[in-house]
XYZ file of C-alpha atoms in Angstrom:
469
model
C 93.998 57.820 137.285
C 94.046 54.766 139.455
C 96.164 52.963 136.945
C 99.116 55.502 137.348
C 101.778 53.639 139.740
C 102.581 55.028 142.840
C 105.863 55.912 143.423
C 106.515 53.393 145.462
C 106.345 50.853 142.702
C 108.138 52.670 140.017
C 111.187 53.130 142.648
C 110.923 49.077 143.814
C 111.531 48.397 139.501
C 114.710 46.423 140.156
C 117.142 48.716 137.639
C 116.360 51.990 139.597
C 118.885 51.680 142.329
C 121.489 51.945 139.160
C 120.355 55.363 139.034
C 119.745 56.324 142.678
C 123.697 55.621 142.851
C 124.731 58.308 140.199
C 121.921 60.877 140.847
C 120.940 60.172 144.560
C 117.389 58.903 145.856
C 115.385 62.234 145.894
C 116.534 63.452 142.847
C 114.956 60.200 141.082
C 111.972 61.208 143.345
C 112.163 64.645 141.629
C 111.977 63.544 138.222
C 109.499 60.146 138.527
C 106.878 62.874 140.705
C 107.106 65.058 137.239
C 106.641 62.059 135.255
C 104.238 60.802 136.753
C 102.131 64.896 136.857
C 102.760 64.910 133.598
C 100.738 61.185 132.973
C 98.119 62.612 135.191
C 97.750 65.782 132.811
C 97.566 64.165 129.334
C 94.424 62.261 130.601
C 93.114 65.145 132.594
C 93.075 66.441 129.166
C 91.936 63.547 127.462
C 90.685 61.029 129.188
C 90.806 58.607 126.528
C 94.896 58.705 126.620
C 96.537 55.491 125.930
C 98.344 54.462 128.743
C 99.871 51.149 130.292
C 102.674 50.482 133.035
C 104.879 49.759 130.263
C 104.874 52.943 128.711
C 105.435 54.819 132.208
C 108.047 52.171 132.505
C 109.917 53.219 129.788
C 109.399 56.408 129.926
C 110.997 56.956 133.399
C 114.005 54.441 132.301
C 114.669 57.146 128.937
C 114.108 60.279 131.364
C 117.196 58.709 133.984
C 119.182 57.271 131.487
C 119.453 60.968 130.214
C 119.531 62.834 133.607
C 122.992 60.263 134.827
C 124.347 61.009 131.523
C 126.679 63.566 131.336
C 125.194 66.723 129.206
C 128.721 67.785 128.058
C 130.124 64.996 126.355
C 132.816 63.490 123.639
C 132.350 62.980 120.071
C 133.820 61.973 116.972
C 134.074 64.753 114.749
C 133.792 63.314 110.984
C 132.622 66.241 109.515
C 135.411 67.740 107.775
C 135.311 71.206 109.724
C 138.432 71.796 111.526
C 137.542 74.378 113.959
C 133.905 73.354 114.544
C 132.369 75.802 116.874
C 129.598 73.284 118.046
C 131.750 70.587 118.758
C 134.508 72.696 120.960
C 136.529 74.914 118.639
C 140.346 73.742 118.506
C 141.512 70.390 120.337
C 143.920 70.704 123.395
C 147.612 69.249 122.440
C 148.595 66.531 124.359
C 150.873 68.774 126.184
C 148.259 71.374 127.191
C 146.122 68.463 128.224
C 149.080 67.037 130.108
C 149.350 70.538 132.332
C 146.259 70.923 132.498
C 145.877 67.989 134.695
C 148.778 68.558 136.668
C 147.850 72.070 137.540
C 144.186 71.476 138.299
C 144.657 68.584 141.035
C 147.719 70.785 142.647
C 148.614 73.758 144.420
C 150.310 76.352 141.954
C 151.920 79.773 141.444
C 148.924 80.869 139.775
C 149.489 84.132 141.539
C 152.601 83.922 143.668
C 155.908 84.810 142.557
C 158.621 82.058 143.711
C 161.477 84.208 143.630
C 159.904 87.144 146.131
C 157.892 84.841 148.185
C 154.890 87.248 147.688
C 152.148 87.396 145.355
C 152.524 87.329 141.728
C 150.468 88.387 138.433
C 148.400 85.689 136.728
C 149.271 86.967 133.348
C 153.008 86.788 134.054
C 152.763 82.788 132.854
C 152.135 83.496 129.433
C 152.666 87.357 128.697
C 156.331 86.758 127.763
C 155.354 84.284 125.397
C 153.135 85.684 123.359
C 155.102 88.685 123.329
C 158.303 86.176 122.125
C 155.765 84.808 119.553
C 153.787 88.251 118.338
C 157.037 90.734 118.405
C 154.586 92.736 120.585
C 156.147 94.800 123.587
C 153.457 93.575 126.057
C 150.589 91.298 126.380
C 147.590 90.275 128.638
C 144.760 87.351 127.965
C 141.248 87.515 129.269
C 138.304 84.952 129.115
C 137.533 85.093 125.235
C 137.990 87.614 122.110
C 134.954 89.552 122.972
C 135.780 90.398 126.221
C 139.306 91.294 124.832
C 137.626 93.913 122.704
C 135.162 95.206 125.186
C 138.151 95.787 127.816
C 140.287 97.068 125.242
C 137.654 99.467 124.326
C 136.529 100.389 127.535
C 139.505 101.198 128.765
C 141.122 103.095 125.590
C 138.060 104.817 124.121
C 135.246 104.855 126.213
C 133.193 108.375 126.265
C 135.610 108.756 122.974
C 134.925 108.139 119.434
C 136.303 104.974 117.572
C 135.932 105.266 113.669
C 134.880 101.827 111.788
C 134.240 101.420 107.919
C 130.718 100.179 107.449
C 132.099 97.174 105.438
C 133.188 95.723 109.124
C 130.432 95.983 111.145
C 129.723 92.436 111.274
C 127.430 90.091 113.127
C 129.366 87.242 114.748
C 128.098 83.575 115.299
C 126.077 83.937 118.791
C 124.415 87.451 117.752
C 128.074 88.785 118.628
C 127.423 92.279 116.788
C 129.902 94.609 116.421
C 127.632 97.996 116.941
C 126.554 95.931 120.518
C 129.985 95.145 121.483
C 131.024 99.033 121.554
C 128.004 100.399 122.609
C 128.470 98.232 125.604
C 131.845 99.388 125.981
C 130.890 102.886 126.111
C 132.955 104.299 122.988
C 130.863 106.367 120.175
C 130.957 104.334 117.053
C 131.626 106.932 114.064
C 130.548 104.509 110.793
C 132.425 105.913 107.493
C 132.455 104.433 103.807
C 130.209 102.292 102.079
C 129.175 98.366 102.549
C 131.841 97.729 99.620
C 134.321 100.091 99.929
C 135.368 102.488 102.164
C 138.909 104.664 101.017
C 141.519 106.713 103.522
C 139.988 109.710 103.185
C 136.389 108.328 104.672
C 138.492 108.241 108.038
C 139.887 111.266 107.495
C 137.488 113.292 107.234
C 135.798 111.675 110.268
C 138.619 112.203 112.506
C 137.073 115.383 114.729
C 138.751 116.070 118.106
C 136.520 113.355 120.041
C 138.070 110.752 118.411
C 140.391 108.706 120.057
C 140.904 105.104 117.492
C 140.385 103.711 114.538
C 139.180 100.369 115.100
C 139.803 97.690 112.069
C 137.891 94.389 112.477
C 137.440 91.221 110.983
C 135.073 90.336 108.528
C 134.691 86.209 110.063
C 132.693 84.190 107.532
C 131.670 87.394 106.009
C 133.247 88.674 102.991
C 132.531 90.912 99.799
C 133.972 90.140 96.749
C 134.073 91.887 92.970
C 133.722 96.041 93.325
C 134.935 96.102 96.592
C 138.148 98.263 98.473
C 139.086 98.516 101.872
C 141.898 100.574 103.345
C 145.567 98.368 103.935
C 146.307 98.241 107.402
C 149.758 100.345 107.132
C 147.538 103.341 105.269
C 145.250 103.215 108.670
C 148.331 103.153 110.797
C 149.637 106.016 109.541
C 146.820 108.358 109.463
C 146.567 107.413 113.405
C 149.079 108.337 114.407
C 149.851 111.602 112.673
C 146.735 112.214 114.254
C 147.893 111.193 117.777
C 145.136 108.311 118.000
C 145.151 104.561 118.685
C 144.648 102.281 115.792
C 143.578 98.426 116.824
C 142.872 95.716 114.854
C 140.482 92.923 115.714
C 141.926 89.606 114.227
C 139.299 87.000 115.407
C 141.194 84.119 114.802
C 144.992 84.664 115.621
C 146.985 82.598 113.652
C 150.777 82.554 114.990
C 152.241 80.645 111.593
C 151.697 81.517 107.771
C 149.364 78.480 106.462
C 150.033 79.473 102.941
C 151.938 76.068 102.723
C 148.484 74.585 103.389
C 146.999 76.467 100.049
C 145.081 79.196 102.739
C 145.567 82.766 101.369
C 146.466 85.148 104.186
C 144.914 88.298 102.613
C 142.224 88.422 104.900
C 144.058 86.437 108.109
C 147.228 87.511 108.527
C 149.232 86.715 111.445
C 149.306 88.432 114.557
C 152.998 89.751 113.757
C 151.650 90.569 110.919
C 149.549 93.343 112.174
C 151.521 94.535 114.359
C 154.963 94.729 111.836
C 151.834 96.998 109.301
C 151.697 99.609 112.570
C 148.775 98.551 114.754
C 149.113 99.347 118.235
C 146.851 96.917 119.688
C 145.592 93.637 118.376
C 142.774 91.290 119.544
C 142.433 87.735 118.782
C 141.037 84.335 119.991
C 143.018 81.677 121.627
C 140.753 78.941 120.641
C 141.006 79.200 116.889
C 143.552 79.023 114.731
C 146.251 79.090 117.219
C 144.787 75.669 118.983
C 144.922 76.795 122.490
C 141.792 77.050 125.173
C 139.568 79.364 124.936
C 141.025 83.087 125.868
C 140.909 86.626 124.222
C 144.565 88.059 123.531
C 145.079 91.654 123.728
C 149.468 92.358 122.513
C 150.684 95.601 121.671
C 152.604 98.728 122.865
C 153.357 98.979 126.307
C 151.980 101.699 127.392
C 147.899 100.408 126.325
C 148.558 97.358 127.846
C 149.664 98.873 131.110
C 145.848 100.831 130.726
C 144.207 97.230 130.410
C 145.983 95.814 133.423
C 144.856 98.330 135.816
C 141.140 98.880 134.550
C 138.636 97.751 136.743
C 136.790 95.286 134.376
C 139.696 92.929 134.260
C 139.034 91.206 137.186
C 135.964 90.033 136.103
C 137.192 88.856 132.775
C 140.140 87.235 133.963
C 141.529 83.243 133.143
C 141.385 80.632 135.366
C 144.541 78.382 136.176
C 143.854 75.280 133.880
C 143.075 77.972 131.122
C 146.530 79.354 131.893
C 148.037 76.392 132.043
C 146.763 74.941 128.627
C 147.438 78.501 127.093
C 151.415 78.443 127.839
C 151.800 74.794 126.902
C 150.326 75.210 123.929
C 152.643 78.822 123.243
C 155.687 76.604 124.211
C 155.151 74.506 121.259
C 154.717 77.558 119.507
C 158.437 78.499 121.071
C 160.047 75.592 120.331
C 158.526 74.821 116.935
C 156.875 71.279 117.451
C 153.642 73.261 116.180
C 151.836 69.653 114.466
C 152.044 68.523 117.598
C 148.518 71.263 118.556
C 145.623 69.479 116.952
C 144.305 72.170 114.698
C 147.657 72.644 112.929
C 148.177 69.120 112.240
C 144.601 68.796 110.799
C 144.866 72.032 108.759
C 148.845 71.074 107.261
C 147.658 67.111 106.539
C 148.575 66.392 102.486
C 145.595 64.664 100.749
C 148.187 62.216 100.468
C 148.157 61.429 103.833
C 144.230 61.292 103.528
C 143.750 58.917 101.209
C 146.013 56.527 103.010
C 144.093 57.225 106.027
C 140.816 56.838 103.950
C 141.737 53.412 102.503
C 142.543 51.934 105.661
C 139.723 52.799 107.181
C 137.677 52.120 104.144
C 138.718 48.216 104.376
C 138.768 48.067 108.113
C 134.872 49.037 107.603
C 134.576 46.613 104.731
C 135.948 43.251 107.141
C 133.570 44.945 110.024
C 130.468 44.425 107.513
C 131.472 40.880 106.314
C 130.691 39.869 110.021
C 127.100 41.615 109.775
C 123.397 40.592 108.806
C 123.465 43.592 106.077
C 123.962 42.638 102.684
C 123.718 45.329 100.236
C 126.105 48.050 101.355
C 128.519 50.442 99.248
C 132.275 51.668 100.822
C 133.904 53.972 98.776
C 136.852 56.566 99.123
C 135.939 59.843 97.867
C 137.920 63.096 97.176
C 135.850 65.800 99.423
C 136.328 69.544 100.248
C 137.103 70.051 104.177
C 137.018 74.143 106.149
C 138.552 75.198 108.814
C 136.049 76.185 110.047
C 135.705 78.830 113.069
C 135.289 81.579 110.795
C 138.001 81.642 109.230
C 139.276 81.304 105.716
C 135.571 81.302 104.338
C 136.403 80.958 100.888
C 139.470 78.563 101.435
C 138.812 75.013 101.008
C 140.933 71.967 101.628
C 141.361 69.186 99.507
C 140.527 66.024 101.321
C 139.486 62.612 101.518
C 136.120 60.586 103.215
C 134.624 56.982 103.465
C 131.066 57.136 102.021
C 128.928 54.651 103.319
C 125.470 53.921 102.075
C 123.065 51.326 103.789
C 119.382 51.251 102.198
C 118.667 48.712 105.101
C 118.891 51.117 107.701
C 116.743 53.858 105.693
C 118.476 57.443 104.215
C 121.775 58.955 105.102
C 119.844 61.511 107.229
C 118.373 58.146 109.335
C 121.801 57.059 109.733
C 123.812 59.952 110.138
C 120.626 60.475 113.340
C 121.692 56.952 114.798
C 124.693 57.955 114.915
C 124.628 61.112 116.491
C 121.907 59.869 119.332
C 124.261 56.729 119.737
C 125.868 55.938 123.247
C 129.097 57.251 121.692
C 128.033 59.882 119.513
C 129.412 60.347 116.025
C 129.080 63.772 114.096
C 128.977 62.819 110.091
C 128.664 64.102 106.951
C 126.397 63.356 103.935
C 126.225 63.642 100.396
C 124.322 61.907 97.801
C 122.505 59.669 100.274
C 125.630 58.463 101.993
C 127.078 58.730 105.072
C 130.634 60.694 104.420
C 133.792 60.454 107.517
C 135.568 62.981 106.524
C 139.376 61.816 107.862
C 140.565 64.818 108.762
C 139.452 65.798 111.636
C 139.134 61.769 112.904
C 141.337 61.368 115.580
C 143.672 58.274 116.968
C 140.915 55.401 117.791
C 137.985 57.060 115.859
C 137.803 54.443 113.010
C 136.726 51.934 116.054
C 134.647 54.374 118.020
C 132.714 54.300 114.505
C 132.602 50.658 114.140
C 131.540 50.509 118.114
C 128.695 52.657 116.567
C 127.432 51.049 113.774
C 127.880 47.956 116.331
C 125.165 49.239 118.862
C 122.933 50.322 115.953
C 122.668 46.956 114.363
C 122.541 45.418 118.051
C 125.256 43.336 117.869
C 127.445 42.564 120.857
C 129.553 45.031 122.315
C 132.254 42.344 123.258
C 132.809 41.773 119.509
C 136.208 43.788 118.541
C 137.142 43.937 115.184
């Protein structure tokens, strides 16, 4: 015990003070005093723990590296998946970005109206867009999709029944389960069909007079193929309302634009228009997903259930913030003005293997001149055709055709040992693998990612960092 350092001397080690500038003297304190208790356990425990100052020294220097370093941080994505829910779901346009930063350092009309001098609505900045975009007759954005449908629930069905075919009641990345969601809501979930199929007359003959929607939802990376039948939206549409109740769809990923151009089959993921030209009256999708805009739920539809929405009580505290807003109309008024592969997720999704495999072979040789200037000699580069997603739960059983650099180095042990080196790396780079090798995928590799990668594979072979290539 009398070998531990006192605190004195760990906080005298010359490259402390680094640290003490970005996390502030007693905060270092802090975390060397827990260090330091947790020394003095392992060899209460066993006395005959191996210990030296070098090991506490190190220790402490890992543990405030980490705690200066921010936990939220960026990557390179090289995986292939488009819409990667880990790694931040769709990537802000320039645009977005652009207002983003403009509104969040300013004073703004966030909720002031200009032309009355009073206070405005929050949701007036983007409700006539989506509207413009959706053919809906009103609109209104909260937080994400599953507050969308809790509020829309809540505030259209609760007490009520809200019929569901069994073949939809789906559990959602994040235990996001639909039977949860509506319980919490307060509607009474009436469950009709099978797993497979469920047919019109399953809803009505469910339809009692406590009923008050049918609520269609979307299957996400869940789907059943072969004997299999679900009811078309315009069949469900009209059975509502001859029946005087609400029908609302669910779309999860609200795409604004047909991708069929992109080979992605919109059976299952129709557009938001879509749903609403087949007769729903209120639709639910993400903002975040295949429309490439921040994170917000989107509730568009008639009028009048809207108008319910805006003045329920549990609005306020699902609401959007202003940089949210901000990035949500600048990405719509891409939308508007049809610059749409200038949003991130669009461009990725629409790129031509063509395009690819010119991207792959540049990068392919750039890596190929990088190694030449190396101590590794035995090495294989190669550009190979690969399957990308998009990811985000959409289009499950969509793939597109793509192109990656494969990159094998037996000197630095298995893919998996690279592919960890990279991820852990100062700049950290998210791969794939296949066959032992190291794949980056190039479609979702953005401007300056092929030397973010070699600044990578730099640090890892320890070579210096004022080398550019």
């Amino acid at each position: 015990m009398r070998n531990i350092p006192s605190m004195d001397k760990l906080l005298a080690l010359p490259w402390v003070a680094a640290y003490e500038e970005k996390l502030g003297r007693e905060t270092v304190k802090l975390l060397l005093t827990g260090l330091l208790a947790s020394q003095r356990a392992k060899i209460l425990k066993d006395p005959d723990t191996a210990f030296d100052f070098e090991s506490i020294e190190s220790d402490a220097r890992r543990l405030l590296a980490k705690k200066s370093t921010p936990s939220l941080r960026r990557v390179v994505n090289a995986t292939g998946v488009v819409i990667h829910t880990n790694l931040g779901r769709s990537l802000l346009a320039k645009e977005a970005v652009s207002e983003v930063l403009d509104i969040a350092g300013s004073y703004n009309t966030l909720e002031y109206s200009l032309e009355e001098g009073a206070r405005g609505h929050r949701n007036n900045h983007v409700e006539w867009l989506l509207c413009r975009l959706t053919g809906a007759e009103a609109a209104l954005v909260v937080n994400n999709n599953a507050a969308a449908v809790i509020l829309a629930l809540s505030a259209l069905a609760k007490d009520k029944e809200s019929i569901v075919s069994r073949g939809e009641l789906v559990e959602i990345g994040g235990s996001f389960r639909i039977p949860d969601i509506m319980a919490l809501s307060g509607t009474k979930m009436v469950e009709v069909g099978t797993t497979n199929r469920t047919h019109l007359k399953d809803y009505e003959e469910a339809v009692t007079g406590e009923c008050a929607m049918l609520l269609k939802i979307h299957p996400s990376n869940y789907r059943i193929t072969g004997f299999h039948y679900a009811v078309p939206r315009e069949e469900l549409a009209a059975l509502a309302h001859s029946r005087g109740l609400i029908f609302m769809e669910d779309l999860g990923s609200g795409m604004l634009i047909d991708t069929s151009a992109a080979g992605l089959s919109s059976e299952n993921d129709p557009t938001v228009a879509d749903s609403l030209r087949a007769g729903c009256d209120i639709v639910t999708f993400s903002g975040d997903k295949l429309l490439g805009g921040p994170q917000i739920g989107a509730i568009v539809g008639k009028k009048e259930l809207i108008e319910k929405l805006k003045s329920h009580q549990l609005l306020r505290a699902l609401r959007v913030d202003k940089m949210t807003l901000a990035a949500c109309e600048a990405t719509l008024r891409l939308y508007l003005c049809g610059d749409v592969r200038a949003i991130p997720t669009i461009d990725m999704i629409f790129k031509t293997k063509e395009e690819l495999l010119e991207e792959a072979k540049r990068f392919s040789r750039r890596l190929k001149t990088y190694f030449k200037g190396t101590r590794i000699q035995r090495l294989t580069i190669e550009v190979v055709p690969v399957n990308d997603t998009v990811g985000g739960g959409t289009f499950p059983q969509s793939v597109l055709a793509g192109y990656a650099v494969a990159l094998r180095l037996p000197e630095m042990g298995s893919a998996g040992k690279l592919a960890e080196k990279l991820r852990r790396g100062s700049f950290p780079v998210i791969t794939g693998a296949a066959e032992d090798k190291v794949l980056f995928h190039l479609r979702t590799m953005r401007e300056g990612d092929d030397r973010r990668i070699i600044g990578a594979l730099d640090e890892i072979l320890r070579m210096p960092a004022e080398r550019t290539y």
